[in-house]
CSV table of C-alpha atoms and ligand atoms in Angstrom, one decimal:
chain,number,residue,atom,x,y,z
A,1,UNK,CA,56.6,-64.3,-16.7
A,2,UNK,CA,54.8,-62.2,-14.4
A,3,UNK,CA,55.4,-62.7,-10.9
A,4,UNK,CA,54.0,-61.8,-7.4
A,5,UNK,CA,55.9,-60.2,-4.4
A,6,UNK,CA,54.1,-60.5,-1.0
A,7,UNK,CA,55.7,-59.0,1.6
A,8,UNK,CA,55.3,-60.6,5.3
A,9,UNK,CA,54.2,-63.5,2.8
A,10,UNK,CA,54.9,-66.1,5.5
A,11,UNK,CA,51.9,-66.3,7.7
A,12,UNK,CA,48.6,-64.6,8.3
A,13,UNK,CA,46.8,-63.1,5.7
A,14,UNK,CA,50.5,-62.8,3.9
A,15,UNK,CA,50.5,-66.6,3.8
A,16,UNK,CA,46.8,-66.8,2.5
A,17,UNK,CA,47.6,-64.3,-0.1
A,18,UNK,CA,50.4,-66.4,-1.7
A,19,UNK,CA,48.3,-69.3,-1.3
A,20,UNK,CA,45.3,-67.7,-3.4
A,21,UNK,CA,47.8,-65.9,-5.5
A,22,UNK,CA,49.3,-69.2,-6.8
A,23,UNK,CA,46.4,-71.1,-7.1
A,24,UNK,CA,45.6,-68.2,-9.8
A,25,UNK,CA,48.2,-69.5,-11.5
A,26,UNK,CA,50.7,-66.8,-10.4
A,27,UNK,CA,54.4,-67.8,-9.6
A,28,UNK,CA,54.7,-66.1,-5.6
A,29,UNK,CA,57.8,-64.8,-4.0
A,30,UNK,CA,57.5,-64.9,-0.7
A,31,UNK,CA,59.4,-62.2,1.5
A,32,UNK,CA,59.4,-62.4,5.8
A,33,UNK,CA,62.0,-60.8,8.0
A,34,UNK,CA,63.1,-63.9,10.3
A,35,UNK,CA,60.8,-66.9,10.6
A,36,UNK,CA,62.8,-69.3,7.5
A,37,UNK,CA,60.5,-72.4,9.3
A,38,UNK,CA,57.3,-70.8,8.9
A,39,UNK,CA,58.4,-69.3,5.0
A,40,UNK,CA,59.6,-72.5,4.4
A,41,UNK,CA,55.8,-74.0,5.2
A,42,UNK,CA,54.3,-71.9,3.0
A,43,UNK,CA,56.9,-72.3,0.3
A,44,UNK,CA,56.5,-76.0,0.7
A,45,UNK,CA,52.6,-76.2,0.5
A,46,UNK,CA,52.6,-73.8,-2.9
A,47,UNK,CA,54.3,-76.3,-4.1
A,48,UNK,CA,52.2,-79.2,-3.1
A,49,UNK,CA,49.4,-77.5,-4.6
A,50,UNK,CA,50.8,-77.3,-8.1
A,51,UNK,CA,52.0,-74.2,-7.8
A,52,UNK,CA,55.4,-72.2,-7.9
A,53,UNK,CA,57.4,-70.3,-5.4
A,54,UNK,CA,60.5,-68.6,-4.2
A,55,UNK,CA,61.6,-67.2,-0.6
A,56,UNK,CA,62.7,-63.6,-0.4
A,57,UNK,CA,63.8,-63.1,2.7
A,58,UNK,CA,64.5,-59.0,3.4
A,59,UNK,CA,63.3,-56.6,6.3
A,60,UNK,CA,61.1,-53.9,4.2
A,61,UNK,CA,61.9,-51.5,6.3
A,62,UNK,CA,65.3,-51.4,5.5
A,63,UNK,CA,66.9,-50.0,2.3
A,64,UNK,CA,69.6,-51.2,2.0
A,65,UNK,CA,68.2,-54.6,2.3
A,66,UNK,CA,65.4,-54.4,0.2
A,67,UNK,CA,67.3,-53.0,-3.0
A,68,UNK,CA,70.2,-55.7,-2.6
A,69,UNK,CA,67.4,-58.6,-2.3
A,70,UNK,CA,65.1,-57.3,-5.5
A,71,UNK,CA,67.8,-56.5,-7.5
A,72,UNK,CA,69.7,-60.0,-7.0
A,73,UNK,CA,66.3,-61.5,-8.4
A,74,UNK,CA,66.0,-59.2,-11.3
A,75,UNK,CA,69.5,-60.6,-12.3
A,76,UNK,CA,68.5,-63.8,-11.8
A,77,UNK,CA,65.1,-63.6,-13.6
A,78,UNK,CA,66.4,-60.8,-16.2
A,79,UNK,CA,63.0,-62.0,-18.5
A,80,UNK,CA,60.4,-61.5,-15.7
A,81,UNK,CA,58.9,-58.9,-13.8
A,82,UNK,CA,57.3,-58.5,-10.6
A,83,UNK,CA,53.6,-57.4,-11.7
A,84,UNK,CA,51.8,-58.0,-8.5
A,85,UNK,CA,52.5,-56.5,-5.5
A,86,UNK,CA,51.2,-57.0,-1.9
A,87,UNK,CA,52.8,-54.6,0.4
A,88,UNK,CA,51.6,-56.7,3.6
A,89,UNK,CA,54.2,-56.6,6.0
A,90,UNK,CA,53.1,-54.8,9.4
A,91,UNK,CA,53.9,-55.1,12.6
A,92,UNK,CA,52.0,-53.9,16.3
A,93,UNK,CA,53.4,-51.9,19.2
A,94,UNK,CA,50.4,-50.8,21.1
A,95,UNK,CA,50.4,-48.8,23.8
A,96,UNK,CA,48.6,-45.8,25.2
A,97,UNK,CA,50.2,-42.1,23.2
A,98,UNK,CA,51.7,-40.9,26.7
A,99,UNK,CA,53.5,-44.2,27.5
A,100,UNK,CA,54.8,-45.1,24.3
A,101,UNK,CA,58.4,-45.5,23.3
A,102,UNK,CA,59.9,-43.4,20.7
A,103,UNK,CA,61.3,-46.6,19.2
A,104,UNK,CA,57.5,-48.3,19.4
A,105,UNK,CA,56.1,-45.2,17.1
A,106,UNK,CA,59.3,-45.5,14.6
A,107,UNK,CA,59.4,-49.0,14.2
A,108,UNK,CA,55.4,-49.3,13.3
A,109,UNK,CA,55.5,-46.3,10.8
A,110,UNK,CA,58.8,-47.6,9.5
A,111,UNK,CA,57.5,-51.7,8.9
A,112,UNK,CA,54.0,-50.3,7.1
A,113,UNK,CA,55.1,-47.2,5.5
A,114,UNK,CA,58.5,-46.7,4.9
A,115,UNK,CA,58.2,-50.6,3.9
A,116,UNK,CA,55.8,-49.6,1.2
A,117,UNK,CA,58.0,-46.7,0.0
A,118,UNK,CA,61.2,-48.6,-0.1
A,119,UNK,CA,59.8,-51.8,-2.3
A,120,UNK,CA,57.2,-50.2,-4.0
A,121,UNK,CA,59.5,-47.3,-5.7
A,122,UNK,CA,61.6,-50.1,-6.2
A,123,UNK,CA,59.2,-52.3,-8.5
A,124,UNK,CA,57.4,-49.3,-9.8
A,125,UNK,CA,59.8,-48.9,-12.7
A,126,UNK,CA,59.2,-51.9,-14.5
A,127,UNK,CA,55.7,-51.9,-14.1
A,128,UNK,CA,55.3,-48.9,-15.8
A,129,UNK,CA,57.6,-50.2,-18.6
A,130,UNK,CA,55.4,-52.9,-19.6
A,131,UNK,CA,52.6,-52.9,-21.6
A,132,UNK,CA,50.7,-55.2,-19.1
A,133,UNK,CA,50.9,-53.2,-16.2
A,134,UNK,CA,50.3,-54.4,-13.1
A,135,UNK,CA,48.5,-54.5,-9.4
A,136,UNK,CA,49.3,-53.4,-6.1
A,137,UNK,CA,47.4,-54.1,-2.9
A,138,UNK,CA,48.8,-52.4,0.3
A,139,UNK,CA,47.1,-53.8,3.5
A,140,UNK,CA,45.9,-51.0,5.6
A,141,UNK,CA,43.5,-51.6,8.5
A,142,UNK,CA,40.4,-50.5,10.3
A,143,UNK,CA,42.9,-48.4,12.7
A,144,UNK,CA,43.7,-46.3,9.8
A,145,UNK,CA,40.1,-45.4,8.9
A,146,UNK,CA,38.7,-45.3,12.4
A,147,UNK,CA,41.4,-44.7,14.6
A,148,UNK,CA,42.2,-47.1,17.3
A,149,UNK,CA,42.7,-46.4,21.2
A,150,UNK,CA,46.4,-47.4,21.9
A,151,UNK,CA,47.3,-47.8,18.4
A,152,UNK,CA,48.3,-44.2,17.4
A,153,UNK,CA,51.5,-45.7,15.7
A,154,UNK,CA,49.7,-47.8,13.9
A,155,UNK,CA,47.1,-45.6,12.9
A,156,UNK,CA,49.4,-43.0,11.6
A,157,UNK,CA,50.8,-45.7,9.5
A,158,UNK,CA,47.9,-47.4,8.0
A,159,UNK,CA,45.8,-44.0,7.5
A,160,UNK,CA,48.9,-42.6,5.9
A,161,UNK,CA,49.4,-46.1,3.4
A,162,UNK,CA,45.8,-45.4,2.5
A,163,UNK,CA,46.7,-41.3,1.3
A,164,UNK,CA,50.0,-42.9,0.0
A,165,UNK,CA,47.4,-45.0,-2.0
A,166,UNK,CA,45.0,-42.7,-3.5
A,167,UNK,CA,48.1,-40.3,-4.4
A,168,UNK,CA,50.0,-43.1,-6.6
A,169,UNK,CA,46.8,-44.5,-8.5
A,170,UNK,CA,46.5,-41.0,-9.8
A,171,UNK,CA,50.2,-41.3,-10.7
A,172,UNK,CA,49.9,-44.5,-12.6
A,173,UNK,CA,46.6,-45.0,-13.8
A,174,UNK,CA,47.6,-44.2,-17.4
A,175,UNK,CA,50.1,-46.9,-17.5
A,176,UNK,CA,47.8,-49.8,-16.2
A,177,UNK,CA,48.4,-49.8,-12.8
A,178,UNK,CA,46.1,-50.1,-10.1
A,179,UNK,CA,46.7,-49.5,-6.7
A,180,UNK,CA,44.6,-50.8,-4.2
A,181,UNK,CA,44.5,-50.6,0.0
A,182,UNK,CA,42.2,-53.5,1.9
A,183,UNK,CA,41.3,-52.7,5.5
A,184,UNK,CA,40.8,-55.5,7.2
A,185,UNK,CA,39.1,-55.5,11.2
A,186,UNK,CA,39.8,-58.5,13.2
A,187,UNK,CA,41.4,-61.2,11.3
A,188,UNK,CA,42.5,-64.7,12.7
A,189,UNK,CA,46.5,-64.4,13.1
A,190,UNK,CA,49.6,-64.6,15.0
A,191,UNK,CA,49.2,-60.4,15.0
A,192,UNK,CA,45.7,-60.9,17.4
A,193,UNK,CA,46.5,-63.9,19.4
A,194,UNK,CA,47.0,-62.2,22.6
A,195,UNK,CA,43.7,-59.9,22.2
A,196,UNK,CA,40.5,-60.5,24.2
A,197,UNK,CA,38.8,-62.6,21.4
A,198,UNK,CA,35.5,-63.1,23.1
A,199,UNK,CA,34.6,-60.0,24.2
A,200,UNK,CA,36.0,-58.3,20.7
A,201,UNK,CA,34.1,-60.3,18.7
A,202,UNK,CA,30.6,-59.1,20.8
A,203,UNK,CA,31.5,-55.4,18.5
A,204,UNK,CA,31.8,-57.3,15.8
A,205,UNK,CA,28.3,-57.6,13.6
A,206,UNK,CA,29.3,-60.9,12.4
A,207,UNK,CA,30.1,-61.9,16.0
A,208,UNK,CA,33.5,-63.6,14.6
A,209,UNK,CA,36.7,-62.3,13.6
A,210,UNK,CA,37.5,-62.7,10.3
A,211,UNK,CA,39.8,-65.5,8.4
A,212,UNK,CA,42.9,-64.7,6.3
A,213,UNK,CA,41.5,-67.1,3.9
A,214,UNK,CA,38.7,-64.5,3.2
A,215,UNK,CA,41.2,-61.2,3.1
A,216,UNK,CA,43.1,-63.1,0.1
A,217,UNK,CA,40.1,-64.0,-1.6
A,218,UNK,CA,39.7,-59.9,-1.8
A,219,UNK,CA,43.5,-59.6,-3.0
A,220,UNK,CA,42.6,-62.3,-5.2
A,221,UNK,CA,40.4,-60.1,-6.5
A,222,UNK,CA,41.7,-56.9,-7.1
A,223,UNK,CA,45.2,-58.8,-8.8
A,224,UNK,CA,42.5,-60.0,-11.5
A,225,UNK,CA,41.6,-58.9,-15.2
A,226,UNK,CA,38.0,-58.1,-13.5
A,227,UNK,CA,39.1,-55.8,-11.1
A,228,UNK,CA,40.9,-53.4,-14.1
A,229,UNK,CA,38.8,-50.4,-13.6
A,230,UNK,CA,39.1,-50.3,-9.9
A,231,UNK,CA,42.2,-48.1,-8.8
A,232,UNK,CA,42.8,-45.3,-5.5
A,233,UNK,CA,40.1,-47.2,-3.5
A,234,UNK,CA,40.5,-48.4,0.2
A,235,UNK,CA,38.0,-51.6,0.7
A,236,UNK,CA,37.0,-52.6,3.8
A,237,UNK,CA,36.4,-56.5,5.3
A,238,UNK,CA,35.3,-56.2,8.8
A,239,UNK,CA,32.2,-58.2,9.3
A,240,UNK,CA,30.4,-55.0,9.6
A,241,UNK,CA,31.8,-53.5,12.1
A,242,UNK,CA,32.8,-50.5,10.7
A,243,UNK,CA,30.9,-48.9,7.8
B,1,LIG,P1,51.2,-61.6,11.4
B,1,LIG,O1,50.4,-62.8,11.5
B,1,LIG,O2,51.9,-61.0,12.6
B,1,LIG,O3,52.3,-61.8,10.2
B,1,LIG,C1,53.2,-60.7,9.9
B,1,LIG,C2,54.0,-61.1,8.7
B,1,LIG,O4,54.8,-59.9,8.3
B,1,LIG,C3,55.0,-62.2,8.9
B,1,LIG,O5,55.1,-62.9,7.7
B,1,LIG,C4,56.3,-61.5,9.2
B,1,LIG,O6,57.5,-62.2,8.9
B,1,LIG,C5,56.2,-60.3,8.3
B,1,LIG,N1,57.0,-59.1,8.7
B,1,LIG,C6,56.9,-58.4,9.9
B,1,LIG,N2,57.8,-57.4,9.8
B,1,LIG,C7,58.5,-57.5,8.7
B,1,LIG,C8,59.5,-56.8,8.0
B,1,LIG,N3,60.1,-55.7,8.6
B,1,LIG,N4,59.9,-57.2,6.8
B,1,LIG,C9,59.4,-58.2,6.2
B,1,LIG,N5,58.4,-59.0,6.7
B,1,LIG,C10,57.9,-58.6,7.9
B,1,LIG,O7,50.3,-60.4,10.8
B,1,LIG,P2,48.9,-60.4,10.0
B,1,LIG,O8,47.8,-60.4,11.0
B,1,LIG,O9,48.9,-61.5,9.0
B,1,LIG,O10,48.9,-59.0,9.4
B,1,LIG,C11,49.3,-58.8,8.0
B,1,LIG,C12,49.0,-57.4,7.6
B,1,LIG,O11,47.6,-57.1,7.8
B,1,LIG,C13,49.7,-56.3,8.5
B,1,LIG,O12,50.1,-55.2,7.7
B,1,LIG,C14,48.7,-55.9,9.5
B,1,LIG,O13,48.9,-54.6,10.0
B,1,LIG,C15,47.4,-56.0,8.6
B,1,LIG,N6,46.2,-56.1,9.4
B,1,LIG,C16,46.0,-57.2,10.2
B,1,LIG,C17,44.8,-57.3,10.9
B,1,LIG,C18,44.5,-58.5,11.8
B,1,LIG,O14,43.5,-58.5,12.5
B,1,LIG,N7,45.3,-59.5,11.8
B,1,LIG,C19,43.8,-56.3,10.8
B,1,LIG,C20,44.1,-55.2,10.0
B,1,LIG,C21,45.2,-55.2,9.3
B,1,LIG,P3,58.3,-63.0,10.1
B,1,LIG,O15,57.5,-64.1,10.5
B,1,LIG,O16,59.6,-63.4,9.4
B,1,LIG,O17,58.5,-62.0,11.2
């Protein structure tokens, strides 16, 4: 059986993801870092929409943690592999480059990218064992195209998860791989709350921000048979605001 990891799979566009991703018929872990009620909701409606699901709790940017969690499943599911993966998790620490905490630019670059390194090299192994490959999706952002103002952590991060993403679809291309990075502007979530909605969405050609609903129906997407020639490419969904 072929199954999905999403990582921060437990609300935002991590939560749509598993949502679309099992209603593709695909059997979703779902990993967070500390919110069990909020993994638990979204374990809970997978499951009341006919499809299957397991919690994964781990911090992805921790080692230690993330190789004890993935390898307690593979002994558990010692005929499955993880085909799909959605390297998701991210976090925000803005603040303007002169004032920002040394622990503010670590803790960003170590959630996006170190996050990515740690599960990915992980799970890369077995994909490349089996015949049927598999997909990876790594959410990167606007800020890592564009460059944000007060978001040079997490600019660094996301523009380096998209070089980290060209690199490794060269890698892995002959095995039936593909590695993808989405880049998302202003989505609907927990992560832009606390941001000046109305007068954001005025730069915003669409004059809305976008849903998570419509980032997973991109993931969607790129996990699918159709989308098996499309590898090392960085695809935008920003309402037009950045082209
Ligand atoms: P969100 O609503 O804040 O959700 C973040 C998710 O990540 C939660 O499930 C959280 O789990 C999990 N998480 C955070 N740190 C983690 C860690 N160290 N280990 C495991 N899980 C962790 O964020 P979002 O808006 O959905 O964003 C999802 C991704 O899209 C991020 O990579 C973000 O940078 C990117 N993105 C978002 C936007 C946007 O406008 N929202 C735009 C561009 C890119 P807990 O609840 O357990 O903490």
């Amino acid at each position: 059986m072929k199954y999905a990891l999403v990582t921060g799979g437990s609300r935002g566009i991590g939560r749509a993801v598993c949502l679309t991703l099992s209603q593709m018929g695909i059997p979703v872990l779902i990993n967070y870092q500390s919110n069990d009620t909020a993994a638990r909701e979204v374990l809970d409606t997978v499951v009341s929409r006919g499809g299957s699901a397991e919690l994964l709790k781990f911090d992805v940017g921790n080692e230690q943690e993330v190789s004890a969690a993935l390898d307690a499943w593979e002994q558990n599911h010692p005929d499955d592999y993880i085909a799909y993966l959605i390297n998701n998790a991210g976090i925000r620490r803005d603040n303007l480059m002169f004032m920002m905490p040394e622990q503010d630019w670590h803790d960003v670059i170590n959630t996006s990218l170190n996050g990515f390194y740690y599960v990915t090299r992980k799970l890369l192994p077995k994909m490349l064992m089996r015949k049927h490959g598999g997909h990876i999706v790594n959410m990167a952002s606007l800020s890592g195209l564009k460059g944000m103002p007060g978001q040079t952590n997490y600019s660094a991060a996301k523009a380096a998860l998209i070089g980290a993403t060209k690199a490794l679809a060269q890698e892995v291309a002959s095995r039936n791989v593909t590695v993808n990075a989405v880049a998302p502007g202003f989505i609907e979530s927990d992560m832009t709350k606390d941001l000046p909605v109305e007068d954001l969405k005025k730069m915003v050609p669409m004059n809305r921000f976008g849903k998570p609903e419509e980032v997973a129906a991109l993931v969607g997407f790129l996990c699918s048979d159709a989308a098996g020639y499309i590898t090392g490419e960085v695809i935008s969904i920003n309402g037009g605001l950045y082209t």
